[in-house]
CSV table of C-alpha atoms in Angstrom, one decimal:
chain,number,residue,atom,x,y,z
A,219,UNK,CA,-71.1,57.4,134.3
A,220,UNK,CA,-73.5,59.7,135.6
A,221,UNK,CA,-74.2,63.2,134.1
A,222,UNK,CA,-76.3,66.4,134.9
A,223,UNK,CA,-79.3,67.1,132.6
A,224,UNK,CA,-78.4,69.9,129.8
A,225,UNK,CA,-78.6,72.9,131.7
A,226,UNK,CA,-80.8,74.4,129.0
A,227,UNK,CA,-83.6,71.9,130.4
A,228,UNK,CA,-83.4,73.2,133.8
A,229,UNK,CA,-84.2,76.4,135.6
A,230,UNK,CA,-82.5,76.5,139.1
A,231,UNK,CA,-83.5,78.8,141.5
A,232,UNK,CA,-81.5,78.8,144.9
A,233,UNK,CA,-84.5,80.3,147.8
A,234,UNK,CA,-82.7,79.0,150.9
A,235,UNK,CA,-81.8,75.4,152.6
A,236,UNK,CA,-84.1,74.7,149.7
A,237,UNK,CA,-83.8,75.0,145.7
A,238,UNK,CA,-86.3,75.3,143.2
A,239,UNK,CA,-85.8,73.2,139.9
A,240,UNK,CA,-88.1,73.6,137.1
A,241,UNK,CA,-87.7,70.6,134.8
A,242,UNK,CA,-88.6,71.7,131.1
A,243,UNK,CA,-89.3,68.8,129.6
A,244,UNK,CA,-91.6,67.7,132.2
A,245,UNK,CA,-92.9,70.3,133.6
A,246,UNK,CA,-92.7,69.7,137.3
A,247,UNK,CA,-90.8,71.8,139.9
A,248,UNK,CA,-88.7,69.9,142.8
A,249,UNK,CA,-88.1,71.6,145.8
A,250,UNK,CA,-84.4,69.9,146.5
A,251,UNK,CA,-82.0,70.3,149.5
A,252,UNK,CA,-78.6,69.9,150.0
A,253,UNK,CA,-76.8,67.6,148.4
A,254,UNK,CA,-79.1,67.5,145.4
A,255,UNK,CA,-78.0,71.1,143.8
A,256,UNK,CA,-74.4,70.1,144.8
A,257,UNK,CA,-74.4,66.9,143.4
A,258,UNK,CA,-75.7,68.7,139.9
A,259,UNK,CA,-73.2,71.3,140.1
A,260,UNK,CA,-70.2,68.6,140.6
A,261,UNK,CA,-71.6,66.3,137.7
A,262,UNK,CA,-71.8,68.9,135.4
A,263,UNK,CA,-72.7,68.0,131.5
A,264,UNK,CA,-69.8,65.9,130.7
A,265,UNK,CA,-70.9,63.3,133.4
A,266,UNK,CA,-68.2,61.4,135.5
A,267,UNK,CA,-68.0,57.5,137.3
A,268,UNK,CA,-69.5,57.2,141.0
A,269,UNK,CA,-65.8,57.2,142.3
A,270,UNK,CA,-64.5,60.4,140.7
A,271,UNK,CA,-67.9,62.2,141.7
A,272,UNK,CA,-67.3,61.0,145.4
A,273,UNK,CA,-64.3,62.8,145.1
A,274,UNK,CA,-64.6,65.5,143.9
A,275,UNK,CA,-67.6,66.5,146.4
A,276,UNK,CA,-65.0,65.3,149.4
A,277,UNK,CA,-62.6,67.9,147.9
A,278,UNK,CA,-65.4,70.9,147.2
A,279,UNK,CA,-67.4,70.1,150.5
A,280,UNK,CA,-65.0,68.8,152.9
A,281,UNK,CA,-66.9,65.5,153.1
A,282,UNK,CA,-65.8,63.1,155.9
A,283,UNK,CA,-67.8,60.4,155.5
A,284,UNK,CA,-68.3,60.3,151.7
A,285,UNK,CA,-70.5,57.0,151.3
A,286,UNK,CA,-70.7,55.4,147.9
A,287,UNK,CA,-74.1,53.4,148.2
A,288,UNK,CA,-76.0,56.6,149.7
A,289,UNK,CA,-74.6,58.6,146.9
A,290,UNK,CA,-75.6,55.9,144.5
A,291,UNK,CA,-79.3,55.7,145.8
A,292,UNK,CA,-79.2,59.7,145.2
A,293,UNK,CA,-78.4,59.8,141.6
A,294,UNK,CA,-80.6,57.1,141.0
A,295,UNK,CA,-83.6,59.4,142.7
A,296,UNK,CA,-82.3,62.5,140.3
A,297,UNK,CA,-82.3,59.7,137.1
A,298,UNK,CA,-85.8,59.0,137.7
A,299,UNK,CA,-87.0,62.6,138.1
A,300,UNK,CA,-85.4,63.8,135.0
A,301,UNK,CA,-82.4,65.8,136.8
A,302,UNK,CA,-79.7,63.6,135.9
A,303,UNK,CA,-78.5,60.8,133.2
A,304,UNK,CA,-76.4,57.6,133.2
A,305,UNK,CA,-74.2,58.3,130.3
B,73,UNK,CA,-129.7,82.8,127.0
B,74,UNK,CA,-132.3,85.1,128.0
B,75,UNK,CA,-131.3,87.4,130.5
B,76,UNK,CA,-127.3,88.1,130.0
B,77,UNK,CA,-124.9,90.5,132.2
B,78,UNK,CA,-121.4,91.3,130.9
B,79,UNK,CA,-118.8,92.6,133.2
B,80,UNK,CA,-115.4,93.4,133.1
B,81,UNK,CA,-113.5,93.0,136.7
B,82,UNK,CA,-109.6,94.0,136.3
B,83,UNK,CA,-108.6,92.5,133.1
B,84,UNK,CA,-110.4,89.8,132.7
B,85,UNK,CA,-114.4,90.0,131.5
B,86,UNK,CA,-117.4,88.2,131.9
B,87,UNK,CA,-120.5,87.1,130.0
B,88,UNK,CA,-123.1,85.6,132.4
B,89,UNK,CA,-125.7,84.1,130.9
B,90,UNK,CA,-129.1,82.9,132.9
B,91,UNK,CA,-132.5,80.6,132.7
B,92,UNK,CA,-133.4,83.6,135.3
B,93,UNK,CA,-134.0,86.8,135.8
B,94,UNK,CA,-133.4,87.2,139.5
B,95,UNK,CA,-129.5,86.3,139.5
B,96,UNK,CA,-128.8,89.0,136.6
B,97,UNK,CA,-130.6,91.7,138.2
B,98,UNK,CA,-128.6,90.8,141.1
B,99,UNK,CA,-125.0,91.2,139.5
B,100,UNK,CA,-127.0,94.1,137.6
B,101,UNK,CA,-127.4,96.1,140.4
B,102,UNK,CA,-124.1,95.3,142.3
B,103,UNK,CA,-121.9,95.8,139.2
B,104,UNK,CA,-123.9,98.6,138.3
B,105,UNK,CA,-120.6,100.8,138.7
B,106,UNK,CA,-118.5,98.4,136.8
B,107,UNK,CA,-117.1,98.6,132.8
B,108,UNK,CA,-118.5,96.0,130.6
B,109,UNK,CA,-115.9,93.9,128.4
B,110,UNK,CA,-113.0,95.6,126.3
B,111,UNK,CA,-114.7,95.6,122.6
B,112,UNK,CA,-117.4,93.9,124.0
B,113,UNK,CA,-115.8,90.6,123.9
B,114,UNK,CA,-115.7,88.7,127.2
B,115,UNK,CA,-112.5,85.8,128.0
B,116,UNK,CA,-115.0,83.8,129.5
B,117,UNK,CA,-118.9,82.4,129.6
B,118,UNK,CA,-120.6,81.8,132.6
B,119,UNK,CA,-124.3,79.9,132.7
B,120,UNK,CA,-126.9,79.6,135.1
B,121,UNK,CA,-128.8,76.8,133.7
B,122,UNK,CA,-131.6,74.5,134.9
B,123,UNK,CA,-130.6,70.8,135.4
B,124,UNK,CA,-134.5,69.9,134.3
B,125,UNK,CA,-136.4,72.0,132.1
B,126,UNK,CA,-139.0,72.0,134.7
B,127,UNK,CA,-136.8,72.8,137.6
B,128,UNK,CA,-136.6,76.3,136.0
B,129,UNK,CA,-140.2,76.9,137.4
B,130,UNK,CA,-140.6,73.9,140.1
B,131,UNK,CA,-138.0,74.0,143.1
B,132,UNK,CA,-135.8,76.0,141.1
B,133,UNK,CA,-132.2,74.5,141.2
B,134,UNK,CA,-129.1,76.5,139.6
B,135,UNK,CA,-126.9,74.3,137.9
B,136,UNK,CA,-123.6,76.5,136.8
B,137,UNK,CA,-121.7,76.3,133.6
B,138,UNK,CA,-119.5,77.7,131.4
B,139,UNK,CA,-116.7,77.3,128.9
B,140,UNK,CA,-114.7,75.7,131.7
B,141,UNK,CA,-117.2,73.2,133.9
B,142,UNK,CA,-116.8,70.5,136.6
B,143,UNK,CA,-118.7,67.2,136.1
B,144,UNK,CA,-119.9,66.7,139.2
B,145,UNK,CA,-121.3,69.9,140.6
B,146,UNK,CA,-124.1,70.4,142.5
B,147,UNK,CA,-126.7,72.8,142.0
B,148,UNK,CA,-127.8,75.6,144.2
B,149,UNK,CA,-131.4,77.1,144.8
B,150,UNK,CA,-132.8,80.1,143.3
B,151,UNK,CA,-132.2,82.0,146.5
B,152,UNK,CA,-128.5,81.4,146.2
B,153,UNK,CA,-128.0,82.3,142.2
B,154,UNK,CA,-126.2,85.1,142.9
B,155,UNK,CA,-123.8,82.7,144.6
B,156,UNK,CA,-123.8,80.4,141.9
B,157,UNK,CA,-122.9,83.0,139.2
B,158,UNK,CA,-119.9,84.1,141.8
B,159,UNK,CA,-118.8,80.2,142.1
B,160,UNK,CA,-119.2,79.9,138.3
B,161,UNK,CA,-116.9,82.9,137.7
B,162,UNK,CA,-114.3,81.8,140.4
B,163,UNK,CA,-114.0,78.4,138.3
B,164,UNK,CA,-113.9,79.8,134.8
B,165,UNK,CA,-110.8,81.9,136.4
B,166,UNK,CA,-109.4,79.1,138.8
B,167,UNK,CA,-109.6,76.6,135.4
B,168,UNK,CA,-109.2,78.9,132.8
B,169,UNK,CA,-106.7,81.5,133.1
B,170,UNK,CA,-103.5,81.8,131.6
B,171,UNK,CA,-102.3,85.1,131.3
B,172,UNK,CA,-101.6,85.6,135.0
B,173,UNK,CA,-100.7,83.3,138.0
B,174,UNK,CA,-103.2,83.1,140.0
B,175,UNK,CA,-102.9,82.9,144.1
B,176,UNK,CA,-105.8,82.3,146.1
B,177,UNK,CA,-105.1,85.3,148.0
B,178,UNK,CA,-106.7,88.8,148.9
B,179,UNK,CA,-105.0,91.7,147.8
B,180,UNK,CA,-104.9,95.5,149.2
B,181,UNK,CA,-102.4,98.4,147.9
B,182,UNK,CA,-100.9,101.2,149.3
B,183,UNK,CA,-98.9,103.5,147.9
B,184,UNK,CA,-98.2,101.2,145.2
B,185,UNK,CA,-97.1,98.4,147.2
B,186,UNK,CA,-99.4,95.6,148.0
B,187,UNK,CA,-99.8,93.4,150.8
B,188,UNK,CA,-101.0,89.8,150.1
B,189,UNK,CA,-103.2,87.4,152.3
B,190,UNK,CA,-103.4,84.0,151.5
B,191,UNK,CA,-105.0,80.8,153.5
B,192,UNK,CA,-107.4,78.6,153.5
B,193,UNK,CA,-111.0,79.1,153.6
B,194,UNK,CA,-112.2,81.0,157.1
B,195,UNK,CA,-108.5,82.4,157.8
B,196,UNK,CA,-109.8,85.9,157.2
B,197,UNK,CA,-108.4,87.1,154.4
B,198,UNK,CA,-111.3,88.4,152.9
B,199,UNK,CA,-112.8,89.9,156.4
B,200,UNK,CA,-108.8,91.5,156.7
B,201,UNK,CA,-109.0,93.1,153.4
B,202,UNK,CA,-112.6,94.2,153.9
B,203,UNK,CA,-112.0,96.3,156.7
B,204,UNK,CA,-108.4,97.4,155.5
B,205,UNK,CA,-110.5,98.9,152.7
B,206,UNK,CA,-112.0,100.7,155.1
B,207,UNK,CA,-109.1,102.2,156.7
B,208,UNK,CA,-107.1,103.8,153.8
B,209,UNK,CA,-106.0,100.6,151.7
B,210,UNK,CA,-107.1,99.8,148.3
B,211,UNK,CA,-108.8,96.7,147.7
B,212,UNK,CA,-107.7,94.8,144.9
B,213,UNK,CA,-109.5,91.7,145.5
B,214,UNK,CA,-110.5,89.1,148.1
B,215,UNK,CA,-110.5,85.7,146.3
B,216,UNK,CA,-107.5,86.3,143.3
B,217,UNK,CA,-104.5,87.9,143.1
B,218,UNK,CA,-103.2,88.0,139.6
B,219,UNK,CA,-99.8,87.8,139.4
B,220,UNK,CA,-98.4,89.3,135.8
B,221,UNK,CA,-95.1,86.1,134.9
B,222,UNK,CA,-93.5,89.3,132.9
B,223,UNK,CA,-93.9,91.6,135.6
B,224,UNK,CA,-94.6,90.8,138.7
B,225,UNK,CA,-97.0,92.7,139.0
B,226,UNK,CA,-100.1,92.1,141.2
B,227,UNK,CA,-103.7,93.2,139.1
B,228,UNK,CA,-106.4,93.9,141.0
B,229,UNK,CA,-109.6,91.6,140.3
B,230,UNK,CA,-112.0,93.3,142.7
B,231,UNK,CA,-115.1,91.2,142.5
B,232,UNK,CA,-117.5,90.9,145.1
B,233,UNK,CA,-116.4,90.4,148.5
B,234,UNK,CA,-117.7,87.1,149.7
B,235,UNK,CA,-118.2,87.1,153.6
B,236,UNK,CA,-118.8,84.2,155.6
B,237,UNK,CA,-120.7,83.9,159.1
B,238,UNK,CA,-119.4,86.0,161.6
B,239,UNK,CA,-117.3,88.0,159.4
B,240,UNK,CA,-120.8,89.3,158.2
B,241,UNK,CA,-121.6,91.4,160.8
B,242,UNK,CA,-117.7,92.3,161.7
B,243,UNK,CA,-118.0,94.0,158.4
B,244,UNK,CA,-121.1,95.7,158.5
B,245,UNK,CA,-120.5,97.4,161.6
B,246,UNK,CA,-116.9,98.5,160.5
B,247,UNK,CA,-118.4,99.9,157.1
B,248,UNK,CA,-121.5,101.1,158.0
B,249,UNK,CA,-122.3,102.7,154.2
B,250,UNK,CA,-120.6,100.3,152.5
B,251,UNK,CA,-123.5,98.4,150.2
B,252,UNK,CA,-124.0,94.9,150.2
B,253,UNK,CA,-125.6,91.8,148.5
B,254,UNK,CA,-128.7,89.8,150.1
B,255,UNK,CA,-127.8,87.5,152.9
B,256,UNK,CA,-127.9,84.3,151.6
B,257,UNK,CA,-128.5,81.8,154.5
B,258,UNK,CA,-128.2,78.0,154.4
B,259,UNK,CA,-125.2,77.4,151.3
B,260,UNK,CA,-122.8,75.1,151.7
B,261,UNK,CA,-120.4,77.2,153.8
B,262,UNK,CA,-123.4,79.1,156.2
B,263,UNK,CA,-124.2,82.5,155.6
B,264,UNK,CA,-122.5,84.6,153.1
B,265,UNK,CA,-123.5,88.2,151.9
B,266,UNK,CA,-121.3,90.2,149.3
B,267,UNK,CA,-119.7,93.8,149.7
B,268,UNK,CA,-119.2,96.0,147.0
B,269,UNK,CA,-115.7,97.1,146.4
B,270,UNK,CA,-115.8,100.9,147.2
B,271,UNK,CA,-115.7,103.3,144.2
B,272,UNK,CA,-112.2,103.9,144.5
B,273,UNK,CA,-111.6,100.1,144.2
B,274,UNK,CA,-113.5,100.1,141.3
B,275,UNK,CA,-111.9,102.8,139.2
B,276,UNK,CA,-108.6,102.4,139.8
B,277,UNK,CA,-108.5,98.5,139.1
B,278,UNK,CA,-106.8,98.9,136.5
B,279,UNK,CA,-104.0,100.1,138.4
B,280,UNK,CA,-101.3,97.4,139.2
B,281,UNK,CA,-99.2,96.9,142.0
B,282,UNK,CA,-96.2,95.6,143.4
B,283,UNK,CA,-96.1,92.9,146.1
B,284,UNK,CA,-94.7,94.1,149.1
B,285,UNK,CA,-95.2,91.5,152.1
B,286,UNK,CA,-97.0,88.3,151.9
B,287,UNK,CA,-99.2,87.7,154.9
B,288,UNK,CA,-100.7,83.9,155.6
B,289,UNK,CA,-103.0,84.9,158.3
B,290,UNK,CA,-105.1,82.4,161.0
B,291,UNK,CA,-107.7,83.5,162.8
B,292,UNK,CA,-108.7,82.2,166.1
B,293,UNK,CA,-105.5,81.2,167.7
B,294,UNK,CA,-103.1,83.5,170.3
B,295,UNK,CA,-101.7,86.3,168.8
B,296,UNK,CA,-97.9,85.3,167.1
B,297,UNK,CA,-96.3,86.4,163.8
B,298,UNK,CA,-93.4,84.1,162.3
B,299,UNK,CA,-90.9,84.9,159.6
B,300,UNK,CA,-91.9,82.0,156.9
B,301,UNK,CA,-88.9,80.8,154.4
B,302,UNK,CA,-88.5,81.2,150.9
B,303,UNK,CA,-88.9,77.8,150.6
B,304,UNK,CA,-92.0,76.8,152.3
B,305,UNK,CA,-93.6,79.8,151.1
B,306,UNK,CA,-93.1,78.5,147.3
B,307,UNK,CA,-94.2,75.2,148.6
B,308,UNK,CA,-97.6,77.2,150.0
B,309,UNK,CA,-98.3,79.0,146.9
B,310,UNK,CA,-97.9,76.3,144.6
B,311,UNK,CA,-100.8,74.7,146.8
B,312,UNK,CA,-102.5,78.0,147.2
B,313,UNK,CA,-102.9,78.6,143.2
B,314,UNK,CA,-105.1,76.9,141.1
B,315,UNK,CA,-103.0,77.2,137.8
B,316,UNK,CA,-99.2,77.0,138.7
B,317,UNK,CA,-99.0,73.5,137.1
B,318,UNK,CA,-101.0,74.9,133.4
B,319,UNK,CA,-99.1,77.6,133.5
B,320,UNK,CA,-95.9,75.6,133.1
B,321,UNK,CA,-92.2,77.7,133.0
B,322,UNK,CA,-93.8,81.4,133.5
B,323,UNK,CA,-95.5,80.2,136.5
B,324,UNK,CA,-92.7,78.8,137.9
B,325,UNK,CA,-90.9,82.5,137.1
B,326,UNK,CA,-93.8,84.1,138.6
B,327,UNK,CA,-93.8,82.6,141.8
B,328,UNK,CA,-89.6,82.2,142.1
B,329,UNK,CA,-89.7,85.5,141.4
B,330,UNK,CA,-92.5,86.9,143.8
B,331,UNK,CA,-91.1,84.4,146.8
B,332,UNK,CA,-87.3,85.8,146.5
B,333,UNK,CA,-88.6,89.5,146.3
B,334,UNK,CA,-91.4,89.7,149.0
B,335,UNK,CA,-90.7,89.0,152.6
B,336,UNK,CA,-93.6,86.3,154.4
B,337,UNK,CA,-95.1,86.6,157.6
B,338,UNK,CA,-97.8,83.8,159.1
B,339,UNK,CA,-99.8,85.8,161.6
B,340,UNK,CA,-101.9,84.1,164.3
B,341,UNK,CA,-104.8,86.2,165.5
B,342,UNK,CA,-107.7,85.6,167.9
B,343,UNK,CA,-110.0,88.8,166.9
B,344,UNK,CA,-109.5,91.4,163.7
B,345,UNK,CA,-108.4,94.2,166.1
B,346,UNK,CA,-105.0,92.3,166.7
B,347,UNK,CA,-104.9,91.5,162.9
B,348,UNK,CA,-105.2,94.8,161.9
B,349,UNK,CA,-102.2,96.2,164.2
B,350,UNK,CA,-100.2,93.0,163.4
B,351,UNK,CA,-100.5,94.3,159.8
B,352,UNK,CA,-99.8,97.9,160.4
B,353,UNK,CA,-96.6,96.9,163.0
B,354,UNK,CA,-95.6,94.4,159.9
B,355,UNK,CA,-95.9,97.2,157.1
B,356,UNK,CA,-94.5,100.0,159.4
B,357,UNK,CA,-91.7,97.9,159.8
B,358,UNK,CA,-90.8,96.9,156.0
């Protein structure tokens, strides 16, 4: 299970291909692109499994070829920076 | 110390302390139409030290100081104190600031609105807001824009202008009696002498502004302007200010802020005529 962070630890700041994240509890900013702010918006608090996240992205963003590992090595990325959590 | 100059410079003031009397008569006389602190109480402590006791006397070398310092600095001669007091003020701001985001950037107003020019060193941006001063802008500063997190507001900081090499004489013959510092010859980046912010600069630095157009000039290349995105303009800036990262959340509001409200521009120019009508098609145009 994967999960956004709190959204109270975030500042998100759409500026154009690119989004500005200020992370709160570490102070740094990440300048993100697509899929990272859409992956965040899809995981949401609560936090689903790799499958039901792969879906529901397929369904809001009319993925085609939805693959599970490169997905996987994503979140992992946003774990390490703070962005997201295994619940 | 024994010889001591306060200034104030936009908000922010200044106690400069010195080993020697040259430097402070220097700042003395170029200040001269500037306020000292508010209460008297300056935010930050400059000092022109010797390294040696007997280097105050023999081969005089400046050493600079302060409440904020780097380690490693070297020192400067006597002939080039005035520069060092300029350098030491430029790091106490650059290390110690807080209150505003600071951008590496010159800064000129009109009508309320003001135009920012940021690059790096030898881009122009202090020879472009020199001689915009000249032609009906107001010059707010050529080293520091201060940008107010709860505003966004620009504040001017209209030190001295520092000009480099060729941009010397471009100056002087463009503001013929406008007064300047000694030419100091030989420091680490060639010849630089100082302008003095006009009076009108001077009085009215209290007076802040809002950014209008953000300009990240190069000089010495075919004449071109490009549209820059949001994006790698916030990736610029964080680059292009010394305190984004100690400023923490307001400077990351500052600068989102400032980068989704002012359109950028990165203007290519081979001589200051074409940059000064690349700015005036630019601002015509907003």
């Amino acid at each position: 299970m994967y999960s956004a962070a709190p959204a109270d630890t975030l500042r998100i700041v759409p500026l154009d291909a690119f989004t500005a994240i200020y992370h709160r509890a570490s102070g740094i900013t990440h300048l993100v692109a697509s899929p990272v702010p859409e992956i965040l918006a899809a995981l949401g608090p609560d936090g689903m499994t790799l499958p039901a996240l792969t879906a529901r992205l397929v369904e809001r963003y009319d993925l085609l070829d939805a693959d599970g590992a490169a997905l996987r090595a994503r979140l992992d990325e946003l774990v390490a920076a703070g962005l997201a959590r295994i619940a | 110390m024994r010889h001591v100059f306060s200034v104030r410079v936009g908000p922010v003031g200044f106690r400069v302390g010195s080993h020697w009397r040259t430097p402070i008569r220097q700042l003395a006389t170029l200040y001269a139409d500037y306020p000292r602190p508010e209460n008297g109480v300056p935010d930050f402590t400059v000092r022109l030290f010797a390294h040696r006791p007997w280097r105050r006397v023999i081969r005089p070398a400046v050493m600079i100081g302060g409440d904020f310092m780097i380690p490693d600095a070297a020192p400067l001669p006597l002939a080039q104190g005035l520069l060092a007091a300029e350098m030491a003020m430029n790091l106490q701001m650059a290390l110690g600031q807080r209150r505003y985001l600071l951008l590496h950037a010159s800064a000129v107003e009109r009508d309320g609105r003001v135009l920012l020019m940021t690059g790096e060193s030898g881009s122009g941006k202090s020879t472009l807001a020199a001689l915009l001063s000249r032609a009906g802008w107001r010059l707010m500063g050529d080293e520091f824009a201060l940008i107010d997190p709860a505003t966004g507001l620009a504040h001017a900081f209209p030190r001295l202008v520092s000009l480099k090499n060729e941009a010397i004489a471009a100056v002087e013959a463009a503001a013929p009696g406008a007064r300047f510092g000694p030419l100091l010859e030989g420091t680490p980046k060639g010849a630089i002498r100082h302008l003095v912010p006009d009076a009108a600069a001077v009085a009215t630095m209290d007076m802040p502004g809002r950014p209008a157009l953000l300009l990240f000039p190069r000089f010495g290349f075919a004449p071109d302007i490009r549209a820059v995105a949001p994006g790698e303009v916030l990736m610029r800036l964080t680059q292009a200010s010394t305190n984004y990262v100690a400023m923490g959340e307001r400077g990351f509001t500052a600068l989102t802020g400032l980068v989704r409200s002012v359109p950028a521009r990165a203007i290519d120019y081979p001589d200051t005529d074409r940059a000064l009508a690349q700015v005036a098609a630019l601002w015509d145009a907003l």
